[in-house]
mmCIF file of C-alpha atoms in Angstrom:
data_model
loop_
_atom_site.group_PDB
_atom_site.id
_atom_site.type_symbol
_atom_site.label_atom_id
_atom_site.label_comp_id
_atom_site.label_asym_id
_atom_site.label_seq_id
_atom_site.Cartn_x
_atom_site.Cartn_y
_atom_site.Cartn_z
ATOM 1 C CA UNK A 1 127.743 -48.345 -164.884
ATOM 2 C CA UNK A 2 127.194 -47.909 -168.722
ATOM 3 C CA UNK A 3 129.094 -44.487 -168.463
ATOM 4 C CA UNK A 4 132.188 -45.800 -166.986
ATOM 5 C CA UNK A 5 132.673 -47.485 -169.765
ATOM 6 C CA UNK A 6 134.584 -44.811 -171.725
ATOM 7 C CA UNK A 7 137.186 -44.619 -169.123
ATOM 8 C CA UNK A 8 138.404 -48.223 -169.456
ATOM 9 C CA UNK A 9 141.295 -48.216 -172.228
ATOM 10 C CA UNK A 10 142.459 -51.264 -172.347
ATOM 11 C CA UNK A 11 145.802 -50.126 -174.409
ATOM 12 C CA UNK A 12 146.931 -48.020 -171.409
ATOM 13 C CA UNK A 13 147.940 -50.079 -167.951
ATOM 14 C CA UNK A 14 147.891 -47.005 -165.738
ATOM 15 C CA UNK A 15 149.785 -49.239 -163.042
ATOM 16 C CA UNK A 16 152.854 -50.100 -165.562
ATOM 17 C CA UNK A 17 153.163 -45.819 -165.826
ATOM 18 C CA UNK A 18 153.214 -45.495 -162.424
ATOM 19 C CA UNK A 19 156.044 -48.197 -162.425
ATOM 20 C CA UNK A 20 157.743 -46.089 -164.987
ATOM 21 C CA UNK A 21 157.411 -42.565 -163.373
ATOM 22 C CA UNK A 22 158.534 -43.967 -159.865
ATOM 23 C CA UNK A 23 161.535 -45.509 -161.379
ATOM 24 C CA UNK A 24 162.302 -41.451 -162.721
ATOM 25 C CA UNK A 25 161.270 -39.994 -159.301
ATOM 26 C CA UNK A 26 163.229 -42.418 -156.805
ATOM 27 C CA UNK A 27 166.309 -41.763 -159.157
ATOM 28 C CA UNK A 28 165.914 -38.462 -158.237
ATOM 29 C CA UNK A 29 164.680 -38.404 -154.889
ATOM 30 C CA UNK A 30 167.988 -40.678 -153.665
ATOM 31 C CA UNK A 31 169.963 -37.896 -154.522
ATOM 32 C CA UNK A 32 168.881 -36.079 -151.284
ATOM 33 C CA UNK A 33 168.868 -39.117 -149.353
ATOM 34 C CA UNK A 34 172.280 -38.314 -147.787
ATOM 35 C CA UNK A 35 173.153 -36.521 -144.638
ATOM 36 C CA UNK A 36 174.382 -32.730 -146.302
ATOM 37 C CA UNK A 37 177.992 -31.670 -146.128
ATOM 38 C CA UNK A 38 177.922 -30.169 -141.985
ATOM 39 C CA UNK A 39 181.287 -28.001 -142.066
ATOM 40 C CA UNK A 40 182.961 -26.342 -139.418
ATOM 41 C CA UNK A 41 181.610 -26.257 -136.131
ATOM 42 C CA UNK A 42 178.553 -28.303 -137.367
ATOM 43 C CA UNK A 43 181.386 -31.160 -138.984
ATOM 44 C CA UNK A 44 180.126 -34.004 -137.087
ATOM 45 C CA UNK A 45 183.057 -36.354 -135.671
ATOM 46 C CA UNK A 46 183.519 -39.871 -136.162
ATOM 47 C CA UNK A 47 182.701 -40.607 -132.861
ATOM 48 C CA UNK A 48 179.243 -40.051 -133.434
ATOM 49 C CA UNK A 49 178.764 -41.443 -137.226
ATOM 50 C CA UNK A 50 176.862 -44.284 -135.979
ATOM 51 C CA UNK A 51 174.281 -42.524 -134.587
ATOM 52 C CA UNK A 52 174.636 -40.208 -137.808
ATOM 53 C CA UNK A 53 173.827 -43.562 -139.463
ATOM 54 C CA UNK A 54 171.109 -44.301 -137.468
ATOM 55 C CA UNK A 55 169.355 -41.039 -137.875
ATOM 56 C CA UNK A 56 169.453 -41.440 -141.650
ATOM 57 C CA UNK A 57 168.300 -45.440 -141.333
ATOM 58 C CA UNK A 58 165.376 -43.611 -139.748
ATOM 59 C CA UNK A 59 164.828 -40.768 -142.342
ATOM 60 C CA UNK A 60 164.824 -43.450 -145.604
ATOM 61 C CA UNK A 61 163.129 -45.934 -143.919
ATOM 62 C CA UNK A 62 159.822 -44.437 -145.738
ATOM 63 C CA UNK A 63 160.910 -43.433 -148.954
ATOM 64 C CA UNK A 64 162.465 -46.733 -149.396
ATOM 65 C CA UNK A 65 159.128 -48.855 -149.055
ATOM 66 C CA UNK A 66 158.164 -47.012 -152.215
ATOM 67 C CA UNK A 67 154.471 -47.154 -152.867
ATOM 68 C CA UNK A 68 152.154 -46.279 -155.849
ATOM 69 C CA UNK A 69 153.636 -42.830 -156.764
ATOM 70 C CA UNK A 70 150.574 -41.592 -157.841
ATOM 71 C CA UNK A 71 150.908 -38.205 -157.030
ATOM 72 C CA UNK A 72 154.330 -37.447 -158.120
ATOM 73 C CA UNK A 73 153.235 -39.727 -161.644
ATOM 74 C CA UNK A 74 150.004 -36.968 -161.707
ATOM 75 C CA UNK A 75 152.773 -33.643 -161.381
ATOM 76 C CA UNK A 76 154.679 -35.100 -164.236
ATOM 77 C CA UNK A 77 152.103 -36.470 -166.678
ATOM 78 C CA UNK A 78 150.380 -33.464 -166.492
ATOM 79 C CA UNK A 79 153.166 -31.232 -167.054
ATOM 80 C CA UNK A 80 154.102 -33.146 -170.275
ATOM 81 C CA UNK A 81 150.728 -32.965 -171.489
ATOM 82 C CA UNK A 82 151.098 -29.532 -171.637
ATOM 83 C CA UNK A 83 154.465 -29.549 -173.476
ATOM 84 C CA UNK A 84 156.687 -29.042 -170.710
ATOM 85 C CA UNK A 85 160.254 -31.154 -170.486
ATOM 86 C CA UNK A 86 159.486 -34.424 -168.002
ATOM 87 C CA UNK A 87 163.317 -33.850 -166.975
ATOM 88 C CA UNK A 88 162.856 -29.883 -165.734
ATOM 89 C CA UNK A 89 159.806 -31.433 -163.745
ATOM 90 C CA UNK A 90 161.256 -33.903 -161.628
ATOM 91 C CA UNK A 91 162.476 -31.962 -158.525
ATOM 92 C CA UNK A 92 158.679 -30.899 -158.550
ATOM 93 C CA UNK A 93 157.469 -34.644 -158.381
ATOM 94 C CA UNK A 94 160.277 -35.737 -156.071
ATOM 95 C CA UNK A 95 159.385 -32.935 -153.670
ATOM 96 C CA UNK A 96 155.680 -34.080 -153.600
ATOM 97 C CA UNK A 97 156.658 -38.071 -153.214
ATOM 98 C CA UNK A 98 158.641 -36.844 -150.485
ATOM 99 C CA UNK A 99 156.068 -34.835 -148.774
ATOM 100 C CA UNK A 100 153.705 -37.820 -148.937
ATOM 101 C CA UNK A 101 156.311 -39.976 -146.749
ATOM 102 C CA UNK A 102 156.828 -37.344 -144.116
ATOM 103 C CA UNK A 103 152.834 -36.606 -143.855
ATOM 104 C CA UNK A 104 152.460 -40.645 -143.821
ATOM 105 C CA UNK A 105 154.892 -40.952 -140.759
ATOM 106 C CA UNK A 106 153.007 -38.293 -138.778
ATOM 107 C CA UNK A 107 149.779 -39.607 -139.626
ATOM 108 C CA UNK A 108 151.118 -43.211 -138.964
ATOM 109 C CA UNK A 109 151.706 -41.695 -135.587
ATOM 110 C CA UNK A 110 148.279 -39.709 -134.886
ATOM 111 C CA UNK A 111 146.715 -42.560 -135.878
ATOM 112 C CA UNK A 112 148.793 -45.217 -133.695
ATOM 113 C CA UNK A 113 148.714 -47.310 -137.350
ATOM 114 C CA UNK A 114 150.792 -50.473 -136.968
ATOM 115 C CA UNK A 115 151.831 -50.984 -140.538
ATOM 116 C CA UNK A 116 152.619 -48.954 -143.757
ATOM 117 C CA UNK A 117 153.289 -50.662 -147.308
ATOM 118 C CA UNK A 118 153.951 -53.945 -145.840
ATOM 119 C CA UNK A 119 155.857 -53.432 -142.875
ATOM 120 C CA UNK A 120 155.708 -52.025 -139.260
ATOM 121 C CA UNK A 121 154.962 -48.659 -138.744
ATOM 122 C CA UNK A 122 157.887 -45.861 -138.048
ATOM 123 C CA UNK A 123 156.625 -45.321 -134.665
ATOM 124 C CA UNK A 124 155.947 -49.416 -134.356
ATOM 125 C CA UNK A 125 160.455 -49.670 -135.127
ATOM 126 C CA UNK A 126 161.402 -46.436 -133.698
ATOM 127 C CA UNK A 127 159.314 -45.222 -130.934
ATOM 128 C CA UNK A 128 156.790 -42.016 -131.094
ATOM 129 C CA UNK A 129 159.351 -39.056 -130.652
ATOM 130 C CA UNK A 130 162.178 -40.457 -133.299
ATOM 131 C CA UNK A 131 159.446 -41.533 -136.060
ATOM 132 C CA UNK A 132 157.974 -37.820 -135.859
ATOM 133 C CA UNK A 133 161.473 -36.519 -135.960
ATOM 134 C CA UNK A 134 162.434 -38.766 -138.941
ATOM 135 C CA UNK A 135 158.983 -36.942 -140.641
ATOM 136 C CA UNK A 136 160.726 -33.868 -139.720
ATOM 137 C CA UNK A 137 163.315 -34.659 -141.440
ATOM 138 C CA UNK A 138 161.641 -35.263 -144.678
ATOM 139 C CA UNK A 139 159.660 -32.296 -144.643
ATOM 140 C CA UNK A 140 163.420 -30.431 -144.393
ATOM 141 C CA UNK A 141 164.000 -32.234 -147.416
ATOM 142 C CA UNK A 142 161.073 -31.278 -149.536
ATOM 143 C CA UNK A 143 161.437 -27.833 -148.834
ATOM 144 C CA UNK A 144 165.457 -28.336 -150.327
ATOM 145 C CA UNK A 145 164.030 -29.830 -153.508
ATOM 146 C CA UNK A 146 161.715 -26.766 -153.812
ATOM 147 C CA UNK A 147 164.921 -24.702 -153.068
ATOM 148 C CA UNK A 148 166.938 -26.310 -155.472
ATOM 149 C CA UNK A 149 164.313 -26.264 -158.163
ATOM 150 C CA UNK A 150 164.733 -22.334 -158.929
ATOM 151 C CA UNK A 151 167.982 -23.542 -160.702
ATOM 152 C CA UNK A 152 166.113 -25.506 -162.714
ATOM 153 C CA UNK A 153 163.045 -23.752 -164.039
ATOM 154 C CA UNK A 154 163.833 -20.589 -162.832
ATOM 155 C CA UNK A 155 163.043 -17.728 -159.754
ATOM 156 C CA UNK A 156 159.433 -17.023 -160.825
ATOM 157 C CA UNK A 157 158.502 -19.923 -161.611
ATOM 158 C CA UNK A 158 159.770 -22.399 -158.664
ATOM 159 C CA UNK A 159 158.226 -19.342 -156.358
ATOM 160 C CA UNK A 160 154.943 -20.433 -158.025
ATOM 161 C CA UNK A 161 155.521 -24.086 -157.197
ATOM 162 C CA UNK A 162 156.450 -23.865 -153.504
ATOM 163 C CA UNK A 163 153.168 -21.463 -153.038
ATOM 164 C CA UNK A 164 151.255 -23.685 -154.472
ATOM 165 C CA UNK A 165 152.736 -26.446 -151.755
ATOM 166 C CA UNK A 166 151.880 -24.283 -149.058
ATOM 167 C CA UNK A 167 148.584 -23.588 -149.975
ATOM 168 C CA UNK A 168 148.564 -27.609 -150.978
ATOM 169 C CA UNK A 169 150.084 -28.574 -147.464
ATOM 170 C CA UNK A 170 147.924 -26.012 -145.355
ATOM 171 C CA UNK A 171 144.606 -27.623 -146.880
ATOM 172 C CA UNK A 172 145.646 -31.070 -146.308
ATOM 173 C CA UNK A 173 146.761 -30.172 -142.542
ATOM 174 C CA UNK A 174 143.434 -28.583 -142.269
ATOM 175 C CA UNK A 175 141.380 -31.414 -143.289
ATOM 176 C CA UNK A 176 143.711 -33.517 -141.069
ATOM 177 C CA UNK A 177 142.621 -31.641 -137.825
ATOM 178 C CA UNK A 178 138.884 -31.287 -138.403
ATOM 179 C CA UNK A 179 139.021 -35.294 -139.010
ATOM 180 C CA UNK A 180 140.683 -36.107 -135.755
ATOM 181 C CA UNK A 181 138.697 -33.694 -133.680
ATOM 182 C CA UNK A 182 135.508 -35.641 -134.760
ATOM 183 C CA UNK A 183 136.790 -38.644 -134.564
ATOM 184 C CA UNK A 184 137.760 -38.087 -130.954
ATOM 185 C CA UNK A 185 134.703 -36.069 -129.986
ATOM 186 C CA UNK A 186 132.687 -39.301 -131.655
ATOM 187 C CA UNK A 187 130.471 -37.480 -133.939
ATOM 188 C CA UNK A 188 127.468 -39.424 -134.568
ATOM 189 C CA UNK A 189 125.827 -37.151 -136.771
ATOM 190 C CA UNK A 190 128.236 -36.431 -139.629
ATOM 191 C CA UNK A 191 125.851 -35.672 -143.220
ATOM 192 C CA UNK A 192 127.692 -37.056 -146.100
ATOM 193 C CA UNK A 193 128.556 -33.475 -146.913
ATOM 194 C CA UNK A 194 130.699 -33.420 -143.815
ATOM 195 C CA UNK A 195 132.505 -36.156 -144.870
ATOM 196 C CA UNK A 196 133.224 -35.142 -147.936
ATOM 197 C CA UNK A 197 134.083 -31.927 -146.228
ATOM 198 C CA UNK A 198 137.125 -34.413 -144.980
ATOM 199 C CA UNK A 199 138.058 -35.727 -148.582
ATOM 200 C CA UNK A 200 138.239 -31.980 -150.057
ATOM 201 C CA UNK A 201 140.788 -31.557 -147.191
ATOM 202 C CA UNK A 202 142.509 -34.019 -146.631
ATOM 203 C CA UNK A 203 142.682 -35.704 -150.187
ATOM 204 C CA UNK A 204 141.150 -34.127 -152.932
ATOM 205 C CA UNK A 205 143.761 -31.457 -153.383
ATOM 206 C CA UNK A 206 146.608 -33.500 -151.959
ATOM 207 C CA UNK A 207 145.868 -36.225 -153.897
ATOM 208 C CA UNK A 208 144.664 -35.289 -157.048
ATOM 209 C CA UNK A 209 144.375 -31.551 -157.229
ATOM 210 C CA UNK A 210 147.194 -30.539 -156.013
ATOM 211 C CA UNK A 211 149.532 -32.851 -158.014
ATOM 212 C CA UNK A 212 147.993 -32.155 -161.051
ATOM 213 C CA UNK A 213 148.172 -27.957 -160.725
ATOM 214 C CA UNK A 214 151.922 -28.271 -160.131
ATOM 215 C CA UNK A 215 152.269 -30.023 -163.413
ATOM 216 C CA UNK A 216 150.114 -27.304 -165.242
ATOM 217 C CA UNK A 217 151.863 -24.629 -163.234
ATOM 218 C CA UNK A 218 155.393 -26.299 -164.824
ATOM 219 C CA UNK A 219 153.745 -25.585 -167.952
ATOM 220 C CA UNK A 220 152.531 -22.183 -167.373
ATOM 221 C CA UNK A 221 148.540 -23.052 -167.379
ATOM 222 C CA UNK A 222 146.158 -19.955 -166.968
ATOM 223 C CA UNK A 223 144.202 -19.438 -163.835
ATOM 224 C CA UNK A 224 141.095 -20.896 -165.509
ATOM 225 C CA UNK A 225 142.508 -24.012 -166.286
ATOM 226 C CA UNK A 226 143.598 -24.068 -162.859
ATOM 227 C CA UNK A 227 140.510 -23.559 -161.431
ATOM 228 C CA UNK A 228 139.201 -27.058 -163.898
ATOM 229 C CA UNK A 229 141.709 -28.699 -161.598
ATOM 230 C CA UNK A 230 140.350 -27.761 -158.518
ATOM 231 C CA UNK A 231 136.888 -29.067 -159.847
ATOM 232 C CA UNK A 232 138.520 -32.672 -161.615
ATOM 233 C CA UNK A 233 140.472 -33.093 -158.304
ATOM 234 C CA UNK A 234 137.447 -32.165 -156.242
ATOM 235 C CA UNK A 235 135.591 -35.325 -158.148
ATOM 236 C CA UNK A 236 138.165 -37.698 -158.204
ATOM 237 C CA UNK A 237 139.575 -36.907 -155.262
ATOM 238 C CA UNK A 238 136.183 -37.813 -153.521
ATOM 239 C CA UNK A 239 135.974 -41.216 -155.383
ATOM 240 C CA UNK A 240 139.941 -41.695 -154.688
ATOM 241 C CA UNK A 241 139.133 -41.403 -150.706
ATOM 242 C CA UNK A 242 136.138 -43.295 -150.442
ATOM 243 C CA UNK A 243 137.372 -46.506 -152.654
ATOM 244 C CA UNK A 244 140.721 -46.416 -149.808
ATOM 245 C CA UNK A 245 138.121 -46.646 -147.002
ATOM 246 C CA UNK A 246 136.546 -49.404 -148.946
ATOM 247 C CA UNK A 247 139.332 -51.403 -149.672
ATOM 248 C CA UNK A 248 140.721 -50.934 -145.640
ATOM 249 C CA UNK A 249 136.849 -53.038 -145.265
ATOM 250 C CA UNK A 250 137.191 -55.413 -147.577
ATOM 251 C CA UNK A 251 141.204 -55.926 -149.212
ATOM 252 C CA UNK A 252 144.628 -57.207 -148.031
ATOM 253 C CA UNK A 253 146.169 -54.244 -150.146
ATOM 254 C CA UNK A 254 147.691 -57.237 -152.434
ATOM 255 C CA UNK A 255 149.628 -59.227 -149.154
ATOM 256 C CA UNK A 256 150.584 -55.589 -148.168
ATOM 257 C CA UNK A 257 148.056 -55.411 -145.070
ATOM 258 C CA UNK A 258 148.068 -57.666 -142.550
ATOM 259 C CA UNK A 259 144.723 -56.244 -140.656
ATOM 260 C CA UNK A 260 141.453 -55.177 -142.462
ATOM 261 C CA UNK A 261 139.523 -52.522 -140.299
ATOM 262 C CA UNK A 262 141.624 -49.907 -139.743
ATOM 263 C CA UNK A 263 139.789 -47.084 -139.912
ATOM 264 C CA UNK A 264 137.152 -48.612 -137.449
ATOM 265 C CA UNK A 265 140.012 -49.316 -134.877
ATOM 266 C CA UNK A 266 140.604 -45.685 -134.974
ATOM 267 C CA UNK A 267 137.005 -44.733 -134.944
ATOM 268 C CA UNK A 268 137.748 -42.441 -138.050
ATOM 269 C CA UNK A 269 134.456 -41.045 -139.526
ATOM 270 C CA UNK A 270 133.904 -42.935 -142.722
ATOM 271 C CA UNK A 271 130.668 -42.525 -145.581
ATOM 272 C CA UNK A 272 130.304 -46.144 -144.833
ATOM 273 C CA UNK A 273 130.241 -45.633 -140.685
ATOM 274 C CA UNK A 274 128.152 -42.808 -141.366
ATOM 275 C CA UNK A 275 125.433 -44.385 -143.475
ATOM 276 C CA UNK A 276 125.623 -47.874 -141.148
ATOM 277 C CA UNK A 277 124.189 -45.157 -137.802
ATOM 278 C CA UNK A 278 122.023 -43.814 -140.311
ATOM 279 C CA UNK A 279 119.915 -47.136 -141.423
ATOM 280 C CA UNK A 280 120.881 -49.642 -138.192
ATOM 281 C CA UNK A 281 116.691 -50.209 -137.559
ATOM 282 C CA UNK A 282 117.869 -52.340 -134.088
ATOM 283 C CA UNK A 283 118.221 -50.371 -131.192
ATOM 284 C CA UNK A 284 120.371 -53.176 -129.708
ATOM 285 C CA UNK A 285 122.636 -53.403 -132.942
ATOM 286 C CA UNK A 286 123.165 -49.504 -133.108
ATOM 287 C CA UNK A 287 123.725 -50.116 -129.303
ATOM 288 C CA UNK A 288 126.405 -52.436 -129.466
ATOM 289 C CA UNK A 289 127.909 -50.200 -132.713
ATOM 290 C CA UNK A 290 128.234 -47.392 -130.463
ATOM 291 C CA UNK A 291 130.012 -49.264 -127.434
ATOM 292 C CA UNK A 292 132.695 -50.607 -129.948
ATOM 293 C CA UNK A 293 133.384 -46.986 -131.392
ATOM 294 C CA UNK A 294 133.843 -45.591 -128.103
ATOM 295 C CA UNK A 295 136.723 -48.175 -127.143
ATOM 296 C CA UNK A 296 139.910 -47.485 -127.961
ATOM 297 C CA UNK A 297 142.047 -49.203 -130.408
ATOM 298 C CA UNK A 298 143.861 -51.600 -127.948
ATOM 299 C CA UNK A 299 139.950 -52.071 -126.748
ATOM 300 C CA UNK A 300 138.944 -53.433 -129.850
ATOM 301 C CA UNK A 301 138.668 -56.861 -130.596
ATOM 302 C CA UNK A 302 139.087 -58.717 -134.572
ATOM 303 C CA UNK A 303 135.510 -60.179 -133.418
ATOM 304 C CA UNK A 304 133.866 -56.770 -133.197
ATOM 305 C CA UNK A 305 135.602 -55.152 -136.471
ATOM 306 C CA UNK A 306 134.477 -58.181 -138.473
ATOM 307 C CA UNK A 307 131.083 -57.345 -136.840
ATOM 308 C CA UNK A 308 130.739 -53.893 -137.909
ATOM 309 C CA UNK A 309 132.112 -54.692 -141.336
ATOM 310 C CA UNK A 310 129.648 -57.802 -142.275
ATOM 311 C CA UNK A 311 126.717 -55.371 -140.568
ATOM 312 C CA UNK A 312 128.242 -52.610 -143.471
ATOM 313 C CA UNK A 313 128.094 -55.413 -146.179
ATOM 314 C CA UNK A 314 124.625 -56.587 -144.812
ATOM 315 C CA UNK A 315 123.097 -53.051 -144.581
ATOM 316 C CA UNK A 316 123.915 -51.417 -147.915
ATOM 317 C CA UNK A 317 126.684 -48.903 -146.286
ATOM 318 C CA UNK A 318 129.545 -50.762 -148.778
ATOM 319 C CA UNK A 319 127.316 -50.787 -151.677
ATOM 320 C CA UNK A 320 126.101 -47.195 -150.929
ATOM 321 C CA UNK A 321 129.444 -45.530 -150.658
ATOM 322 C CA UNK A 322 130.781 -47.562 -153.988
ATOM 323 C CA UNK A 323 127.914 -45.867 -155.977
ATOM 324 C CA UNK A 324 128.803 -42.585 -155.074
ATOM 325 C CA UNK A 325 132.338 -43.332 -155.752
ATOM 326 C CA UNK A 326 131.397 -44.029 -159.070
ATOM 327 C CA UNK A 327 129.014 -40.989 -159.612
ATOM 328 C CA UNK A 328 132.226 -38.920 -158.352
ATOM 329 C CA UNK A 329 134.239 -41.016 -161.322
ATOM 330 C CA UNK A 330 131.721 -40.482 -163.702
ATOM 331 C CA UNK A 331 131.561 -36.630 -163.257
ATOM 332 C CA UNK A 332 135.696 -36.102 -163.221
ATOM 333 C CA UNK A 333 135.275 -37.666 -166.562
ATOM 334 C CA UNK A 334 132.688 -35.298 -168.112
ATOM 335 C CA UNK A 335 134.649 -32.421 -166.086
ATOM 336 C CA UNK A 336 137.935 -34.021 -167.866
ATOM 337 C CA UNK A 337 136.604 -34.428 -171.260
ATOM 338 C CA UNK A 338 134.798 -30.898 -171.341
ATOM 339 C CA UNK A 339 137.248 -28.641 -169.423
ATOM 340 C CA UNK A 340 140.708 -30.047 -169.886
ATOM 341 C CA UNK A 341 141.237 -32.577 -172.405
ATOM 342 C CA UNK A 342 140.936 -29.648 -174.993
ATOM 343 C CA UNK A 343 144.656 -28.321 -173.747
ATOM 344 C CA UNK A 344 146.265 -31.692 -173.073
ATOM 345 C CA UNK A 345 148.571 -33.277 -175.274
ATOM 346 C CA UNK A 346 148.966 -37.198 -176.108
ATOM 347 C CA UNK A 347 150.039 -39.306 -175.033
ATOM 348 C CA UNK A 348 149.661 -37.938 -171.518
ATOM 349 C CA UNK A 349 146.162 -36.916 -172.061
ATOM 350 C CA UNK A 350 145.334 -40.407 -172.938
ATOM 351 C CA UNK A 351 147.491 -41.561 -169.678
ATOM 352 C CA UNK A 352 145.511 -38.889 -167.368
ATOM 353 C CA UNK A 353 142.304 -40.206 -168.125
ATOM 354 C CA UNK A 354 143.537 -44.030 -167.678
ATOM 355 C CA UNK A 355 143.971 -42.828 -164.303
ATOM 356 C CA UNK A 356 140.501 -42.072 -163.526
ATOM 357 C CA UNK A 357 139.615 -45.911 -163.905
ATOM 358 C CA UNK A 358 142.553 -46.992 -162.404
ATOM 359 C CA UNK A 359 141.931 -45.170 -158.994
ATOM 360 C CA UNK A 360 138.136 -46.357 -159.264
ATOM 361 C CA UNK A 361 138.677 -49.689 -159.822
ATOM 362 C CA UNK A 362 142.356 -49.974 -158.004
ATOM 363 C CA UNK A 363 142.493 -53.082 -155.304
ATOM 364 C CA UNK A 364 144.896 -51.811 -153.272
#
């Protein structure tokens, strides 16, 4: 891993400028955390301000766990390193924090998760119907800050931004249904190109991509520059996704996690699954493999996850699907270095590429 050595810089603690960019982003993303002026006919009576209250207990429940604030940190570094005001930027950010809660909830509930960042899931506190309606909520909310942002940087220009969330959002959704309908049809034979066929929807562009093009559209990139994105998000994206199904195998997500195996209590199709079908030699092993991923998740006992993760560990699968997560790494750096680096501006360029290494070598 010679060439991941010029990632590392050890001046730059990517996880202290998330701190500092989530501190900016909450501040702005309480603002909206209110219930909106109803008047008239839709004033809402005191009789019924406690369930008003409870509706918004519901709605904030998310945002208020916080998390890493990656994304909204990638909209606004990016936009600085192209010389555009961090203030002017922050509706943009807060709208994509705030999209991540509302797509967490609903995906909290697809998946029947039982915790997020630390605590029970919405749909764990609330039931299925008012968690999904608390999502709904949020995504209101997002679409408010992209309202309100045309006061900010302008008509044109905040018209750019909420296109580029729909085209963002519809990907993501995308990616979300193809990896639910093979999880639940209980594809077997899923190439690794299929799975990343998952990541590009799912996470490169939400998670990288995406982010990172709002920033450059803030500060008025051209379409080839754009199109760099795509490719740098594409890359890192990839490496971003499969270190999170690693670290569901093998990490407590710092105390935040109570229960490692997620993803193979929801049968999800991981690289890791993929590869352990691929080289299982024991027709009895892949046997017994096959009969846990076809029970559902109440089905599933600690026993069996623990066996499917030590035969991952024992088989290569972990160590195969960390090398390509570096190989993904090491090619958003040359992609970085050759493509955009040139048109970024320190010390955000320096802070961009700290965040390559960061999400590579991140333990939770």
């Amino acid at each position: 891993m010679s060439n991941m050595a010029n990632i590392s810089n050890k001046s730059i603690d990517f996880e202290e400028i998330l701190k500092e960019k989530r501190q900016i982003v909450w501040k702005e993303i309480q603002k909206y955390l209110t219930p909106p002026s109803f008047a008239g006919n839709l004033a809402v009576s005191e009789n019924y301000f406690d369930l008003l209250n409870f509706h918004w207990q519901m709605i904030k429940d998310y945002p208020e766990r916080l998390g890493k604030y990656l994304r909204p940190a990638l909209v606004l570094l990016t936009a600085q390193a192209l010389d555009f005001p961090e203030k002017k930027a922050l509706k943009t950010a807060a709208a994509m924090q705030i999209s991540e809660d509302w797509i967490l909830i609903h995906d909290d509930f697809e998946d029947n998760s039982l915790e997020r960042r630390g605590k029970p899931a919405l749909h764990q506190l609330y039931g299925n119907e008012l968690s999904v309606n608390a999502g709904d909520a949020l995504h209101v909310i997002m679409w408010k800050l992209l309202w309100d942002n045309r006061k900010i940087i302008g008509e044109e220009k905040a018209a750019l931004i909420a296109e580029e969330f729909y085209q963002m959002l519809a990907r993501t959704i995308f990616g979300q249904s193809v990896e639910i309908k093979w999880t639940k049809e209980g594809r077997e034979d899923l190439s690794d190109e299929d799975i990343f066929f998952i990541f590009d929807g799912k996470t490169s562009y939400y998670t990288i991509a995406g982010p990172m093009r709002l920033g450059a559209i803030l500060g008025e990139a051209d379409k080839d520059f754009l199109e760099d994105i795509y490719e740098f998000g594409q890359n890192l994206g990839r490496c971003f996704q499969i270190i999170d199904d690693l670290l569901d195998l093998t990490s407590d997500f710092k105390g935040l996690k109570k229960q490692k195996g997620n993803d193979i209590y929801e049968g999800k199709r991981t690289l890791m699954l993929m590869h352990l079908l691929k080289v299982l030699d024991q027709n009895s092993a892949k046997n017994k493999l096959k009969k846990i991923l076809k029970k559902p998740r109440e089905k599933k006992t600690e026993k069996e996850v623990e066996w499917v993760i030590d035969k991952m560990k024992n088989c290569g699968s972990l160590d195969y699907s960390r090398k390509i997560a570096e190989n993904f790494a090491i090619k958003s750096l040359e992609i970085f270095e050759k493509k955009l680096s040139p048109f970024l501006k320190e010390p955000a360029r320096s802070q961009l590429k700290a965040g390559i290494n960061f999400i590579l070598k991140r333990e939770y």
